[in-house]
Short mmCIF file of C-alpha atoms and ligand atoms in Angstrom, two decimals:
data_model
loop_
_atom_site.label_atom_id
_atom_site.label_comp_id
_atom_site.label_asym_id
_atom_site.label_seq_id
_atom_site.Cartn_x
_atom_site.Cartn_y
_atom_site.Cartn_z
CA MET A 1 87.30 111.36 121.76
CA PRO A 2 88.94 111.08 118.37
CA LEU A 3 87.78 113.45 115.61
CA LEU A 4 86.89 110.55 113.35
CA ASP A 5 86.12 107.10 114.57
CA VAL A 6 85.58 104.37 111.96
CA ARG A 7 84.15 101.06 113.25
CA ASP A 8 83.66 97.86 111.33
CA LEU A 9 83.47 99.65 107.98
CA THR A 10 82.61 97.38 105.06
CA ILE A 11 82.13 98.79 101.57
CA GLY A 12 81.21 96.92 98.42
CA PHE A 13 79.53 96.91 95.14
CA THR A 14 76.28 95.34 94.10
CA SER A 15 76.35 93.73 90.70
CA ALA A 16 73.33 91.74 89.34
CA ASP A 17 72.00 89.99 92.41
CA HIS A 18 75.05 89.75 94.60
CA ARG A 19 77.25 91.97 96.69
CA VAL A 20 81.00 91.96 96.54
CA PRO A 21 82.73 93.65 99.44
CA VAL A 22 85.95 95.46 98.46
CA VAL A 23 86.73 96.91 101.83
CA SER A 24 86.16 94.70 104.89
CA ASN A 25 85.68 95.59 108.58
CA LEU A 26 88.01 98.57 108.90
CA ASN A 27 88.58 99.99 112.38
CA PHE A 28 90.62 103.17 112.79
CA SER A 29 90.42 106.64 114.37
CA ILE A 30 91.99 109.99 113.60
CA GLU A 31 92.74 112.37 116.40
CA GLU A 32 92.52 116.08 116.27
CA SER A 33 95.43 117.65 114.44
CA GLU A 34 96.84 114.31 113.43
CA ILE A 35 98.13 113.18 110.03
CA PHE A 36 97.07 109.60 109.64
CA GLY A 37 98.40 107.62 106.70
CA LEU A 38 96.68 105.03 104.59
CA VAL A 39 98.94 102.96 102.33
CA GLY A 40 98.58 100.04 99.98
CA GLU A 41 98.95 98.95 96.39
CA SER A 42 96.60 99.98 93.62
CA GLY A 43 93.03 98.64 93.94
CA CYS A 44 93.30 97.77 97.67
CA GLY A 45 90.45 100.15 98.63
CA LYS A 46 92.00 103.38 99.68
CA SER A 47 89.98 105.75 97.59
CA ILE A 48 86.72 103.93 98.27
CA THR A 49 87.33 104.29 101.94
CA ALA A 50 87.86 108.07 101.45
CA LEU A 51 84.72 108.39 99.39
CA SER A 52 82.67 106.62 102.01
CA ILE A 53 83.78 109.14 104.59
CA LEU A 54 82.62 111.95 102.35
CA GLY A 55 79.41 110.20 101.46
CA ILE A 56 80.15 110.16 97.72
CA LEU A 57 80.32 106.52 96.93
CA PRO A 58 79.28 105.50 93.42
CA GLN A 59 75.57 104.63 92.92
CA ASN A 60 76.10 100.92 92.88
CA ALA A 61 78.13 100.89 96.15
CA TYR A 62 76.98 100.13 99.67
CA ALA A 63 78.60 100.84 103.02
CA GLN A 64 78.07 99.24 106.45
CA GLY A 65 79.44 99.98 109.86
CA THR A 66 79.82 103.35 111.54
CA ILE A 67 81.83 106.47 110.72
CA ILE A 68 81.56 108.71 113.67
CA PHE A 69 82.62 112.26 113.03
CA LYS A 70 82.12 114.64 115.99
CA ASP A 71 79.26 112.56 117.47
CA THR A 72 77.53 112.08 114.14
CA ASN A 73 77.36 108.73 112.32
CA LEU A 74 77.99 109.80 108.69
CA ILE A 75 76.82 106.46 107.32
CA GLU A 76 73.28 107.14 108.55
CA LEU A 77 73.26 110.80 107.63
CA ASP A 78 70.64 112.07 105.17
CA PRO A 79 72.06 113.49 101.88
CA GLU A 80 71.21 117.05 102.71
CA SER A 81 73.05 117.02 106.03
CA MET A 82 75.95 115.21 104.45
CA ARG A 83 76.17 117.99 101.79
CA LYS A 84 76.54 120.58 104.62
CA ILE A 85 79.47 118.66 106.09
CA ARG A 86 81.22 117.96 102.80
CA GLY A 87 83.49 120.79 101.68
CA ASN A 88 82.71 122.52 104.99
CA GLU A 89 83.80 120.33 107.89
CA ILE A 90 85.36 117.53 105.82
CA SER A 91 86.98 118.23 102.49
CA MET A 92 89.09 116.39 99.99
CA ILE A 93 92.16 117.00 97.83
CA PHE A 94 92.39 114.71 94.84
CA GLN A 95 95.31 113.37 92.97
CA GLU A 96 94.75 115.18 89.68
CA PRO A 97 93.42 118.69 90.16
CA MET A 98 92.87 119.16 86.42
CA THR A 99 89.88 116.70 86.61
CA SER A 100 88.45 118.23 89.74
CA LEU A 101 88.64 121.87 88.76
CA ASN A 102 86.13 123.37 86.33
CA PRO A 103 88.05 124.34 83.13
CA VAL A 104 85.66 127.20 82.19
CA LEU A 105 85.68 129.03 85.61
CA THR A 106 88.51 131.08 86.99
CA VAL A 107 90.26 129.51 89.96
CA GLY A 108 89.30 132.54 92.10
CA TYR A 109 85.63 132.02 91.36
CA GLN A 110 85.87 128.33 92.14
CA ILE A 111 87.38 129.07 95.60
CA ALA A 112 84.78 131.87 96.12
CA GLU A 113 81.99 129.45 95.19
CA VAL A 114 82.84 127.21 98.15
CA LEU A 115 82.44 130.22 100.49
CA MET A 116 79.24 131.36 98.74
CA THR A 117 77.74 127.85 99.04
CA HIS A 118 78.70 126.99 102.62
CA ARG A 119 79.07 130.35 104.26
CA GLY A 120 76.47 132.28 102.33
CA MET A 121 79.07 134.96 101.45
CA LYS A 122 78.43 137.52 98.73
CA LYS A 123 80.55 137.26 95.62
CA LYS A 124 82.74 140.33 96.24
CA ALA A 125 83.61 139.30 99.88
CA ALA A 126 84.14 135.67 98.78
CA MET A 127 86.56 136.76 96.00
CA ASP A 128 88.46 138.94 98.53
CA ARG A 129 88.72 135.92 100.79
CA ALA A 130 89.88 133.76 97.86
CA VAL A 131 92.89 136.09 97.48
CA ASP A 132 93.80 135.57 101.14
CA LEU A 133 93.39 131.85 100.77
CA LEU A 134 95.65 131.74 97.66
CA GLY A 135 98.20 133.71 99.68
CA ALA A 136 97.86 131.20 102.52
CA VAL A 137 98.69 128.31 100.17
CA GLN A 138 101.73 130.29 99.04
CA MET A 139 100.46 130.91 95.50
CA PRO A 140 102.79 133.46 93.83
CA SER A 141 100.94 136.73 92.82
CA PRO A 142 97.52 135.62 94.18
CA GLU A 143 95.64 138.71 92.85
CA ILE A 144 96.76 137.83 89.30
CA ARG A 145 96.31 134.09 89.56
CA LEU A 146 92.79 134.57 90.98
CA LYS A 147 91.60 135.59 87.53
CA GLU A 148 93.23 132.70 85.66
CA TYR A 149 91.74 129.46 84.44
CA PRO A 150 93.08 126.06 85.58
CA HIS A 151 94.89 125.40 82.30
CA GLN A 152 96.92 128.60 82.74
CA LEU A 153 98.50 127.24 85.98
CA SER A 154 101.20 124.64 86.52
CA GLY A 155 100.38 121.28 88.19
CA GLY A 156 101.80 122.47 91.51
CA MET A 157 99.77 125.74 91.39
CA ARG A 158 96.61 123.80 90.57
CA GLN A 159 97.16 121.59 93.55
CA ARG A 160 97.53 124.76 95.69
CA VAL A 161 94.18 125.87 94.34
CA MET A 162 92.66 122.56 95.36
CA ILE A 163 94.12 123.00 98.81
CA ALA A 164 92.79 126.55 99.12
CA MET A 165 89.32 125.22 98.18
CA ALA A 166 89.70 122.38 100.68
CA VAL A 167 90.53 124.66 103.59
CA ALA A 168 88.28 127.66 102.59
CA CYS A 169 85.67 126.80 105.27
CA SER A 170 88.21 125.83 107.94
CA PRO A 171 87.38 122.03 107.92
CA SER A 172 88.39 119.86 110.85
CA LEU A 173 89.33 116.96 108.50
CA VAL A 174 91.06 117.09 105.12
CA ILE A 175 91.34 113.86 103.10
CA ALA A 176 94.27 114.06 100.69
CA ASP A 177 94.13 111.12 98.19
CA GLU A 178 97.54 110.85 96.49
CA PRO A 179 97.84 114.63 96.57
CA THR A 180 101.32 114.73 95.16
CA THR A 181 101.50 111.75 92.90
CA ALA A 182 101.25 113.79 89.70
CA LEU A 183 103.90 116.30 90.76
CA ASP A 184 107.65 116.32 90.54
CA VAL A 185 109.74 115.79 93.65
CA THR A 186 110.43 119.44 94.46
CA ILE A 187 106.87 120.54 94.15
CA GLN A 188 105.80 117.35 96.00
CA ALA A 189 107.88 118.39 98.97
CA GLN A 190 106.41 121.95 98.96
CA ILE A 191 102.80 120.62 98.90
CA LEU A 192 103.48 118.26 101.81
CA GLU A 193 105.10 121.12 103.70
CA LEU A 194 101.95 123.15 103.01
CA LEU A 195 99.78 120.30 104.44
CA HIS A 196 102.00 120.29 107.57
CA SER A 197 101.59 124.04 108.12
CA LEU A 198 97.80 123.67 107.73
CA ARG A 199 97.85 121.12 110.45
CA GLN A 200 99.92 123.27 112.71
CA GLU A 201 98.29 126.61 112.07
CA ARG A 202 94.69 125.50 111.64
CA ASN A 203 94.56 122.39 113.76
CA VAL A 204 93.34 120.34 110.77
CA SER A 205 93.44 116.56 110.87
CA ILE A 206 94.61 114.94 107.66
CA LEU A 207 93.91 111.48 106.18
CA LEU A 208 96.90 111.13 103.89
CA ILE A 209 96.44 108.42 101.25
CA THR A 210 99.44 107.31 99.24
CA HIS A 211 101.19 104.22 97.88
CA ASP A 212 104.56 105.83 98.80
CA LEU A 213 106.00 104.71 102.09
CA GLY A 214 108.66 107.48 101.90
CA ILE A 215 105.84 110.06 102.09
CA ILE A 216 104.32 108.16 105.03
CA ALA A 217 107.65 108.02 106.92
CA GLU A 218 108.10 111.77 106.71
CA ASN A 219 104.62 113.04 107.10
CA THR A 220 102.34 110.90 109.31
CA SER A 221 102.09 110.05 112.99
CA ARG A 222 100.22 106.77 112.58
CA VAL A 223 99.59 104.59 109.53
CA ALA A 224 97.39 101.71 108.36
CA ILE A 225 98.74 99.32 105.79
CA MET A 226 95.95 98.04 103.55
CA TYR A 227 95.81 94.98 101.35
CA ALA A 228 92.93 93.65 99.29
CA GLY A 229 90.41 95.61 101.34
CA ARG A 230 91.81 94.67 104.73
CA PHE A 231 94.10 96.41 107.20
CA MET A 232 97.12 94.19 107.57
CA GLU A 233 99.11 96.34 110.00
CA MET A 234 98.49 99.57 111.87
CA ALA A 235 100.76 101.40 114.31
CA VAL A 236 102.56 104.62 115.00
CA THR A 237 104.59 105.39 111.87
CA GLU A 238 107.96 104.91 113.53
CA ALA A 239 107.07 101.42 114.67
CA ILE A 240 105.95 100.36 111.22
CA PHE A 241 109.45 101.06 109.95
CA SER A 242 111.58 99.97 112.97
CA ASN A 243 109.44 97.10 114.24
CA THR A 244 107.61 95.73 111.21
CA LYS A 245 105.16 93.01 112.15
CA HIS A 246 103.54 92.00 108.82
CA PRO A 247 105.13 90.30 105.81
CA TYR A 248 103.15 92.60 103.49
CA THR A 249 104.58 95.71 105.10
CA LYS A 250 107.98 94.11 104.98
CA GLY A 251 107.45 93.43 101.28
CA LEU A 252 106.47 97.05 100.67
CA LEU A 253 109.55 98.26 102.55
CA GLU A 254 111.85 95.98 100.61
CA SER A 255 110.45 97.21 97.31
CA LEU A 256 111.45 100.81 98.12
CA PRO A 257 114.44 102.00 96.18
CA ILE A 258 117.22 102.60 98.75
CA GLU A 259 119.41 104.58 96.59
CA LYS A 260 119.70 105.40 92.93
CA GLY A 261 120.75 102.46 90.88
CA VAL A 262 119.93 99.91 93.54
CA PRO A 263 117.23 97.65 91.97
CA LEU A 264 113.85 97.39 93.56
CA ASN A 265 112.77 94.12 95.08
CA PRO A 266 109.02 94.15 94.34
CA ILE A 267 106.51 91.77 95.80
CA PRO A 268 105.87 89.17 93.21
CA GLY A 269 102.31 88.78 91.83
CA PHE A 270 99.31 91.04 91.94
CA VAL A 271 96.60 92.16 94.34
CA PRO A 272 93.70 89.63 93.92
CA ARG A 273 90.36 90.82 92.68
CA ALA A 274 87.72 91.28 95.39
CA ASP A 275 85.72 88.35 94.02
CA GLU A 276 88.76 86.11 93.67
CA LEU A 277 90.35 86.18 97.05
CA PRO A 278 92.50 83.28 98.14
CA SER A 279 91.26 81.18 101.07
CA GLY A 280 92.75 82.09 104.44
CA CYS A 281 95.01 85.11 104.55
CA ARG A 282 94.43 87.42 101.58
CA PHE A 283 98.16 87.89 101.16
CA SER A 284 99.07 84.20 101.34
CA ASP A 285 99.53 83.80 97.56
CA ARG A 286 102.26 86.37 97.50
CA CYS A 287 103.81 85.90 100.99
CA SER A 288 107.28 84.54 101.31
CA TYR A 289 106.54 83.48 104.91
CA VAL A 290 103.41 81.44 104.01
CA ILE A 291 102.77 78.08 105.68
CA ASP A 292 99.86 75.70 105.14
CA ARG A 293 97.98 77.10 108.11
CA CYS A 294 97.87 80.49 106.51
CA ARG A 295 95.52 79.16 103.87
CA VAL A 296 93.01 77.66 106.29
CA MET A 297 91.52 80.68 108.09
CA GLU A 298 91.89 84.42 107.66
CA PRO A 299 93.95 85.77 110.61
CA GLU A 300 92.46 88.23 113.11
CA PHE A 301 93.77 91.80 113.40
CA ILE A 302 95.64 91.32 116.74
CA GLU A 303 97.13 94.10 118.92
CA VAL A 304 100.61 92.72 119.20
CA SER A 305 101.88 95.53 121.35
CA SER A 306 100.24 98.69 122.55
CA GLY A 307 98.64 100.42 119.58
CA HIS A 308 100.37 98.04 117.13
CA PHE A 309 98.06 95.73 115.22
CA SER A 310 98.97 92.96 112.74
CA ARG A 311 96.96 90.40 110.79
CA CYS A 312 99.39 87.47 110.57
CA ILE A 313 99.57 84.21 112.41
CA ARG A 314 103.31 84.30 112.21
CA THR A 315 103.77 87.78 113.65
CA GLU A 316 105.07 86.43 116.94
CA GLU A 317 107.16 83.62 115.49
CA ILE A 318 109.30 85.44 112.98
CA ALA A 319 111.89 88.02 113.69
CA TRP A 320 110.87 90.28 110.87
CA LYS A 321 114.04 92.25 110.96
CA SER A 322 116.53 90.33 108.83
N1 ATP B 401 82.35 101.89 90.51
C1 ATP B 401 82.88 100.71 90.84
N2 ATP B 401 82.23 99.51 90.58
C2 ATP B 401 82.78 98.33 90.98
N3 ATP B 401 83.95 98.18 91.56
C3 ATP B 401 84.70 99.30 91.89
C4 ATP B 401 84.18 100.63 91.50
N4 ATP B 401 85.10 101.54 91.90
C5 ATP B 401 86.11 100.87 92.42
N5 ATP B 401 85.90 99.54 92.42
C6 ATP B 401 86.71 98.50 93.00
O1 ATP B 401 87.00 98.81 94.34
C7 ATP B 401 88.37 98.34 94.65
C8 ATP B 401 89.02 99.46 95.37
O2 ATP B 401 89.22 100.58 94.52
P1 ATP B 401 89.97 101.93 95.02
O3 ATP B 401 89.78 102.92 93.95
O4 ATP B 401 89.48 102.28 96.34
O5 ATP B 401 91.47 101.51 95.13
P2 ATP B 401 92.75 102.39 95.57
O6 ATP B 401 93.40 101.67 96.68
O7 ATP B 401 92.37 103.78 95.76
O8 ATP B 401 93.73 102.17 94.26
P3 ATP B 401 94.68 103.24 93.56
O9 ATP B 401 95.93 103.19 94.29
O10 ATP B 401 94.81 102.72 92.22
O11 ATP B 401 93.99 104.62 93.58
C9 ATP B 401 88.97 97.96 93.40
O12 ATP B 401 89.09 96.56 93.35
C10 ATP B 401 88.05 98.48 92.27
O13 ATP B 401 88.09 97.55 91.25
MG1 MG B 402 92.83 105.47 94.77
#
């Protein structure tokens, strides 16, 4: 049994009298102690997917399908039960900690608050535990930092505080949405290292959301490549790089800088809006392998080899490796 099993997940927004899906029929699972990657360009639906797992979608959003977490379908869960799971069994690390942390409370208190809310701990005990947690996320001088406010810390330190809050109640699943995008490369590596040690030492599963395939290559065991609300390819991470099956993945790989000074080769065009999708394959307008048939019907998500899925009618025809 996987820890998280998402089946046929569709998420959309209601505007006026019609519904526009922005994420369509996702199927994926995350095993215990696994780091699963979710990649795609801006606007493809990564964060909305994360928010649906946490039950914190915006007011005008709807979600259909099932999200099974430890035998419970989170989609059907009442708000009170969902609140008990959120921050406790499933927690989230956001991209920009400055907007998620409260500027007028010390970081120590904010960590302690999680423990007071979910574990019913008294303030003194919770503050003591907050020092331990800051130590566990390798915050320098945790006793001193505990009493400081978010603006007194560097970006990397703030992200460590967010991670301490996320793991305070020993969750089984942590969703990290672009956790290192705002940080410089050295700090980025330290934060990713920290996520790894959490996985190893605490058996935490991590859903790692990023637009950076370099981060995926080094940190995940399996990955789903998302485009315009659909999974286009999903496989063990190594296979995504060595045996690419989808032109979109190929395009993302080719747009990576190989070395300094070598120009990028970005995919031309933009991700289409959810209410302006092209007919047939959603990627057809930007795909260099497109043929007429691609525009007729949207391809199925086919298992092309064991555990390796691709949504392209030309997957079998084309030797993707050039
Ligand atoms: N409150 C909202 N109302 C209507 N549409 C929304 C709302 N929030 C997000 N969307 C739409 O949902 C789609 C998915 O957005 P989402 O934030 O999940 O993208 P993302 O993949 O996380 O992008 P990024 O890499 O920029 O963070 C987008 O097309 C966006 O316009
Ligand atoms: Mg996002």
